[in-house]
CSV table of C-alpha atoms in Angstrom, one decimal:
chain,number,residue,atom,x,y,z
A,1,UNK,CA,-108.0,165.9,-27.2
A,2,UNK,CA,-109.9,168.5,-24.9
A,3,UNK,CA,-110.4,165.9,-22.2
A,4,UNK,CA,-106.2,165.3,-22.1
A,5,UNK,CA,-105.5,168.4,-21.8
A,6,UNK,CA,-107.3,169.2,-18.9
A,7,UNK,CA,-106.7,166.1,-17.5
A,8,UNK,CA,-102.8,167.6,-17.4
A,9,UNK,CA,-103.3,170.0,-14.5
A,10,UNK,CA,-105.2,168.0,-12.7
A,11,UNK,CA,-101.8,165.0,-12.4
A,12,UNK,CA,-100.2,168.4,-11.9
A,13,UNK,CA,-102.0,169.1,-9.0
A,14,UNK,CA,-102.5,165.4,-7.5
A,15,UNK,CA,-98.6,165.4,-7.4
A,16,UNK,CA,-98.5,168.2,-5.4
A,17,UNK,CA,-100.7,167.6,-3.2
A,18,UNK,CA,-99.2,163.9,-2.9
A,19,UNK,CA,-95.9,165.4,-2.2
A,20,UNK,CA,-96.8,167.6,0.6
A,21,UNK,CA,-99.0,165.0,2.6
A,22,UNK,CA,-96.3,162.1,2.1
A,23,UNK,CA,-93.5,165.7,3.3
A,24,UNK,CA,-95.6,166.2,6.6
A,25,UNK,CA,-95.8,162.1,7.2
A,26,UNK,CA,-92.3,162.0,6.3
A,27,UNK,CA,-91.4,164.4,8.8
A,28,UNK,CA,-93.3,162.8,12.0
A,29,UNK,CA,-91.9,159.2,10.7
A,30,UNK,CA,-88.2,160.6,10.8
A,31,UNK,CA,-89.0,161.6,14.8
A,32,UNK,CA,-90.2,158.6,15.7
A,33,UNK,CA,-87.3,157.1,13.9
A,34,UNK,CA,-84.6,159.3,14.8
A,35,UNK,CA,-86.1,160.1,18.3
A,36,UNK,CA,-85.2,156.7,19.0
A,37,UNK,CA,-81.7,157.2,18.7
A,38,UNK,CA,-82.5,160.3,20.9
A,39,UNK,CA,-83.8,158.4,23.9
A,40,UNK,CA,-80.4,156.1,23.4
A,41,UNK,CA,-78.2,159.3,23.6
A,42,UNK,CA,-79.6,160.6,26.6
A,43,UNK,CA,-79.9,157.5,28.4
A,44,UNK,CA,-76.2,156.4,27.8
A,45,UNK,CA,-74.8,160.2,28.6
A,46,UNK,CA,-76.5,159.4,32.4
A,47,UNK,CA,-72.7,159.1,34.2
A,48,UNK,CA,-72.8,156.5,37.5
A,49,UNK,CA,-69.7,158.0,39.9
A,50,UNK,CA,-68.2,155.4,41.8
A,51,UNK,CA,-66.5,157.6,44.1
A,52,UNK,CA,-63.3,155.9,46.4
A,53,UNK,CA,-62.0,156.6,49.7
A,54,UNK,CA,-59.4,158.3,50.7
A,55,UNK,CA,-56.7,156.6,51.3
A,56,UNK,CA,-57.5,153.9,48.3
A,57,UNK,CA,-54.5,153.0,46.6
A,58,UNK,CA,-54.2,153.9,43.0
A,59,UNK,CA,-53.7,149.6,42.5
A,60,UNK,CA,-56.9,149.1,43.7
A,61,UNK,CA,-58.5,151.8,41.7
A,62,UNK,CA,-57.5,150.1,38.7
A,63,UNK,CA,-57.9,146.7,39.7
A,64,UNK,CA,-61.6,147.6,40.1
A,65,UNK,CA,-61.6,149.8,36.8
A,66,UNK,CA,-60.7,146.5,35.1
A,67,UNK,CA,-63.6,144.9,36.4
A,68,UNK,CA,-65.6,147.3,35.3
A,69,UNK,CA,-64.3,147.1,31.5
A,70,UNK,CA,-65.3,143.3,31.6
A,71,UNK,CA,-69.3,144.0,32.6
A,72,UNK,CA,-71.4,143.7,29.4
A,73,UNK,CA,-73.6,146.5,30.8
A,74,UNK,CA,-70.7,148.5,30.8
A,75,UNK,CA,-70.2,150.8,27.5
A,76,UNK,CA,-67.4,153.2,29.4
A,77,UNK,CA,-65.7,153.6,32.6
A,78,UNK,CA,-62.8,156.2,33.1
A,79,UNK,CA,-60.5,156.8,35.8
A,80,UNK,CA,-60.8,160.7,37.3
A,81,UNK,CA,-58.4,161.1,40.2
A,82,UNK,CA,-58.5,163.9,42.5
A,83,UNK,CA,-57.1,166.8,41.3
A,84,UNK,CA,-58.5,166.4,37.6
A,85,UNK,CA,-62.0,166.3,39.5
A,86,UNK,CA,-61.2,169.4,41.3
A,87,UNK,CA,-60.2,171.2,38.0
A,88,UNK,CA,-63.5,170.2,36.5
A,89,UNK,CA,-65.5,171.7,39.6
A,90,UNK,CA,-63.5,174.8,39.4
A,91,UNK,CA,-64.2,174.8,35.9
A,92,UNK,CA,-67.5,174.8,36.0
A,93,UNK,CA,-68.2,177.1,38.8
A,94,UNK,CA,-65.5,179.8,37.5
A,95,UNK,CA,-63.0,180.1,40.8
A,96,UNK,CA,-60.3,178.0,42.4
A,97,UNK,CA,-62.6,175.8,44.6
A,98,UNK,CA,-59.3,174.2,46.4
A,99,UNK,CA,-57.6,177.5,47.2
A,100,UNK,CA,-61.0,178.7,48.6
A,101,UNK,CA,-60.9,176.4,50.5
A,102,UNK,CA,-57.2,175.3,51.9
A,103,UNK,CA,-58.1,171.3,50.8
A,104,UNK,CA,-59.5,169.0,47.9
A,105,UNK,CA,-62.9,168.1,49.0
A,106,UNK,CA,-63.4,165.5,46.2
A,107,UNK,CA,-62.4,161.9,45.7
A,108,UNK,CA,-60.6,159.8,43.3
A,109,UNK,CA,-63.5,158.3,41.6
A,110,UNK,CA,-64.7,156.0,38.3
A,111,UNK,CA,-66.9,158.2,36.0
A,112,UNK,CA,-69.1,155.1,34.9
A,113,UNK,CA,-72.0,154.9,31.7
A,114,UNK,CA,-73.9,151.7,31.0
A,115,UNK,CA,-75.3,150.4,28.0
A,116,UNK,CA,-79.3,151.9,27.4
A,117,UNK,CA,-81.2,148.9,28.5
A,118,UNK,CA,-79.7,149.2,32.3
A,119,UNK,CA,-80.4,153.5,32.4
A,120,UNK,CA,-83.4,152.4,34.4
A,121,UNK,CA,-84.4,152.5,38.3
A,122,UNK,CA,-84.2,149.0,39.3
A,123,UNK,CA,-81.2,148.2,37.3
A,124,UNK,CA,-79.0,151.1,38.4
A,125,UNK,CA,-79.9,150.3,42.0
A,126,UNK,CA,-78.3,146.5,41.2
A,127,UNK,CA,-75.4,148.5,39.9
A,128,UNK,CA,-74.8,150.6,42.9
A,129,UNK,CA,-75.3,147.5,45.2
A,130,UNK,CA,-72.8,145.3,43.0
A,131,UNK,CA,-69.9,148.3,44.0
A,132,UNK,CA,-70.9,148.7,47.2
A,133,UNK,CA,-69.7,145.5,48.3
A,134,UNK,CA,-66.2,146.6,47.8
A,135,UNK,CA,-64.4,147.9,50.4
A,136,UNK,CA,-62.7,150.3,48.8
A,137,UNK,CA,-66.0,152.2,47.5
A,138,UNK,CA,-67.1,154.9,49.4
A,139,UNK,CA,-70.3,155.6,47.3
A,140,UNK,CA,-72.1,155.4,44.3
A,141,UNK,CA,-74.3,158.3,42.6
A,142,UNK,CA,-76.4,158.5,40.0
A,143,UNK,CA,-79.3,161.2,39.0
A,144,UNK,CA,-81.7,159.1,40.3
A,145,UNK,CA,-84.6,162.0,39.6
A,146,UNK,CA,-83.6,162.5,36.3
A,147,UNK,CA,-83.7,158.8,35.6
A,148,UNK,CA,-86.8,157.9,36.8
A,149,UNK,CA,-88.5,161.1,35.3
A,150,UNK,CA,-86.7,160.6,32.1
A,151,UNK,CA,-88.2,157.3,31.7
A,152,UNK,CA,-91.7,158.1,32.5
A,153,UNK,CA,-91.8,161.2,29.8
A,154,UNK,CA,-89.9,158.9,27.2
A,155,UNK,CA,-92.7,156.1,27.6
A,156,UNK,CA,-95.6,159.2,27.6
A,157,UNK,CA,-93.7,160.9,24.2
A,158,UNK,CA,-93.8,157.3,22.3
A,159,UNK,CA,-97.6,156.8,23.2
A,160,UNK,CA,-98.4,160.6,21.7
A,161,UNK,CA,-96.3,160.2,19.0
A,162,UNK,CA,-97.8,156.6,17.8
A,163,UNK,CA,-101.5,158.1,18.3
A,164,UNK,CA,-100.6,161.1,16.2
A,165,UNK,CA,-98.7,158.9,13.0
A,166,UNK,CA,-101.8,156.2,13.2
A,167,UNK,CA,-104.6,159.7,12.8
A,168,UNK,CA,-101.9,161.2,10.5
A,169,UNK,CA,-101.5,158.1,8.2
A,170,UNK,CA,-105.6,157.6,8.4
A,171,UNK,CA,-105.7,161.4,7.1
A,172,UNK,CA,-102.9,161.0,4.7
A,173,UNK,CA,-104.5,157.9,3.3
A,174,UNK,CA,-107.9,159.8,2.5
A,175,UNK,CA,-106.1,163.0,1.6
A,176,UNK,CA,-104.2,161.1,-1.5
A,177,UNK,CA,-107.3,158.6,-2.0
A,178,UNK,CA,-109.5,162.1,-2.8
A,179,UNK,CA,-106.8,164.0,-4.7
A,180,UNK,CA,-106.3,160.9,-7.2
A,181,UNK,CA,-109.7,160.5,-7.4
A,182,UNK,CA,-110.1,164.2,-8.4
A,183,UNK,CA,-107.7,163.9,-11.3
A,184,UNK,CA,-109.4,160.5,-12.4
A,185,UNK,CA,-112.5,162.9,-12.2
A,186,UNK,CA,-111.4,164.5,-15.7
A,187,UNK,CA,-111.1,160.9,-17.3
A,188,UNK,CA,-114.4,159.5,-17.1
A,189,UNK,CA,-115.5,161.0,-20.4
A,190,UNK,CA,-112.5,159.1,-21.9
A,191,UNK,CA,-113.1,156.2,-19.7
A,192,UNK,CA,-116.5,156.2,-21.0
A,193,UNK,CA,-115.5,156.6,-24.7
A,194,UNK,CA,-112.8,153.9,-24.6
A,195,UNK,CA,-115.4,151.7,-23.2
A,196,UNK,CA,-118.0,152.0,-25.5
A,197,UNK,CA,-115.6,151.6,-28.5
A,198,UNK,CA,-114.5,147.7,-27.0
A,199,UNK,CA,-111.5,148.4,-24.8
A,200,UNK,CA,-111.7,145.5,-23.1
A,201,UNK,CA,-110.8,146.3,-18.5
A,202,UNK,CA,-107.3,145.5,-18.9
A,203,UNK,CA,-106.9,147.6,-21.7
A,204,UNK,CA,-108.3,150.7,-20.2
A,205,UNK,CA,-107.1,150.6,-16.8
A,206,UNK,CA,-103.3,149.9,-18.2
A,207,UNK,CA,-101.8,152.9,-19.3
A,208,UNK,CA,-103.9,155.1,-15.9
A,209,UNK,CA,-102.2,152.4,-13.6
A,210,UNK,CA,-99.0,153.2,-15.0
A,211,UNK,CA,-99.2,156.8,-14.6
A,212,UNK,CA,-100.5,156.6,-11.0
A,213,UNK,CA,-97.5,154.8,-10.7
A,214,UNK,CA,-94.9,157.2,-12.2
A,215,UNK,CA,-97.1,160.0,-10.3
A,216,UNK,CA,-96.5,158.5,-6.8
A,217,UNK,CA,-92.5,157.9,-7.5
A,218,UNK,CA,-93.0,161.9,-8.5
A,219,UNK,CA,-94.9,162.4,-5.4
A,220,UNK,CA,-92.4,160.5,-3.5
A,221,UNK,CA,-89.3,161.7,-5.2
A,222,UNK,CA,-90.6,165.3,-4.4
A,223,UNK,CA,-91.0,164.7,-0.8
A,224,UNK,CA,-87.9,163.4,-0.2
A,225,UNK,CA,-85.8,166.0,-1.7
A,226,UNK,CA,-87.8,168.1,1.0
A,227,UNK,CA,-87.2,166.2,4.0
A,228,UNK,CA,-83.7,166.0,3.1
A,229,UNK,CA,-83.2,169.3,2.6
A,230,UNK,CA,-85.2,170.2,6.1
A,231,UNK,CA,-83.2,167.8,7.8
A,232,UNK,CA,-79.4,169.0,6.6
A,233,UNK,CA,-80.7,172.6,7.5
A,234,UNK,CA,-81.7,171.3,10.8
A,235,UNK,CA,-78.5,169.7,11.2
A,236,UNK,CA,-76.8,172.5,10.3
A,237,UNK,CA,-78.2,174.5,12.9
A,238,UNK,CA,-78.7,171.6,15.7
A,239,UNK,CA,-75.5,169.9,15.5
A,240,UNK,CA,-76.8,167.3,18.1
A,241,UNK,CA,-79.0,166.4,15.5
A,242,UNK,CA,-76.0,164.8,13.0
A,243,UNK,CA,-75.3,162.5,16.2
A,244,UNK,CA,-78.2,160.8,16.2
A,245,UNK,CA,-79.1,160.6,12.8
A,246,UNK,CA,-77.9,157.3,10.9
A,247,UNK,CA,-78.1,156.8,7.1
A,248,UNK,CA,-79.9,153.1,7.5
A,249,UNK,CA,-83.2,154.9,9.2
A,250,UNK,CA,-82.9,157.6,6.8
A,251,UNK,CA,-83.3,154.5,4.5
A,252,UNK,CA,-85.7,153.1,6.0
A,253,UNK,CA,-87.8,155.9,5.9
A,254,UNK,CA,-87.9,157.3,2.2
A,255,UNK,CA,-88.2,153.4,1.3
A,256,UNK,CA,-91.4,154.0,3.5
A,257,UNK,CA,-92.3,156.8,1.9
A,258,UNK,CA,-92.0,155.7,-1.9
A,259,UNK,CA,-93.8,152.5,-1.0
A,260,UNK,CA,-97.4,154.6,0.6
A,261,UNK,CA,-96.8,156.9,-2.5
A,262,UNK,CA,-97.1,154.7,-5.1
A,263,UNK,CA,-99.0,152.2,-3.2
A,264,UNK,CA,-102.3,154.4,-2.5
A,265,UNK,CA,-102.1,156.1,-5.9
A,266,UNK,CA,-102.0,153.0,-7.4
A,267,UNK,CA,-104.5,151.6,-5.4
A,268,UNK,CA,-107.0,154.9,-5.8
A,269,UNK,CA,-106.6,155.3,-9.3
A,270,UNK,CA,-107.6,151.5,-10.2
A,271,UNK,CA,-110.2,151.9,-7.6
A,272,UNK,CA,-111.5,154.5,-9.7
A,273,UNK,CA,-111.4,152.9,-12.6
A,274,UNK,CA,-113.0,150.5,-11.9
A,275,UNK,CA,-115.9,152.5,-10.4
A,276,UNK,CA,-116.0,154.6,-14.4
A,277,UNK,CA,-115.8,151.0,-16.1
């Protein structure tokens, strides 16, 4: 009876500890899951203008608008004549650019995004060479630094954050390994006692495999609720955040997380076990 009841606070304490080391895995997994999606937004928010000549009739603008919508690598194209592009430049630089200066200095134009696997140097430059050939196209623009930069820190993030979650699993591993351990620690005597009586290995190891198991769903359970909660309040205060996040990785990932809760404390409480036996 003594040796159940302090093996109590030690579960107590392997759960908690469990729970916070699957929390701080959980929360690197969900931005390399979600920072996906992130890389996706900001490459399809790059805008290719496909700015027109003067004198371009409007027929022609939309002639080559519905060329556009036909390109797979196309995921929007919008018309923006003149004087709604001068609107949006006096907008944004707070005074009446056209009065300012007597004339509308902009064009008629095709504001122009393309699906994520074409946000990239070589394939924008095909893009701007297929428009060019029109000769109703007076140019085609594109951040070309941002692109190129954006890709090069994207590739450097995803290398950094893979290093980090393989260390960070290998730690996590070995954290839960020694904390279920520790709690087996205060069953050896019984171990022991069970053995020497004629439990046969089965027997024995039956009822502390089970418990692991209900212990890592607890674990588990726990540290979901917490990343859940972290990520609505993060939401909540980055609304960008809700655009990116989809309910199938969020899936994906606390089905991660049950599965390396209950799989290592299984795992480390038989391997214990079967070091007592």
């Amino acid at each position: 009876m003594t040796t159940g009841k302090k093996s109590k606070p030690s579960y107590v304490y392997a759960i908690v500890g469990v729970s916070l080391v699957l929390f701080l895995i959980g929360i690197l997994g969900w931005l390399m899951i979600n920072g996906r999606a992130l890389t996706r937004a900001f490459k399809e928010d790059i805008e290719v203008s496909i700015d027109f000549h003067d004198q371009t009739r409007d027929a022609s603008v939309q002639a080559l608008k519905t060329i556009c919508d036909k390109q797979a690598w196309v995921r929007e194209a919008r018309i923006i004549s003149k004087e709604e592009a001068i609107k949006m430049q006096s907008a944004l630089e707070n005074e009446n650019i056209e009065a300012f200066l007597g004339t509308n200095p902009l064009f008629t134009s095709i504001a122009l995004k393309v699906q994520e696997a074409y946000v990239n140097k070589d394939s924008l430059a095909k893009i701007k060479d297929f428009f060019m050939q029109s000769n109703v196209v007076r140019d085609v623009n594109y951040p070309t630094l941002v692109v190129n930069s954006m890709n090069a820190n994207f590739r450097k993030i995803s290398i950094i954050l893979l290093v980090i979650a393989i260390v960070l699993f290998m730690v996590v591993a070995i954290l839960i390994d020694n904390t279920v351990r520790l709690a087996m620690f205060s069953n050896r005597f019984l171990i022991k006692t069970m053995q020497m009586v004629g439990a046969t290995r089965g027997f024995i190891s039956k009822p502390l495999v089970i418990r692991a198991l209900i212990n890592g769903l607890t674990s588990a359970f726990i540290s979901i609720v917490l990343l859940f909660g972290l990520t609505q309040w993060a939401g909540s205060q980055f609304p960008q955040i809700k655009t990116i996040q989809g309910a199938g990785n969020d899936l994906i990932l606390f089905g991660g997380i049950i599965i390396m809760g209950v799989g290592i404390s299984v795992f480390s409480t038989y391997r214990s076990v079967l070091k007592y036996l």
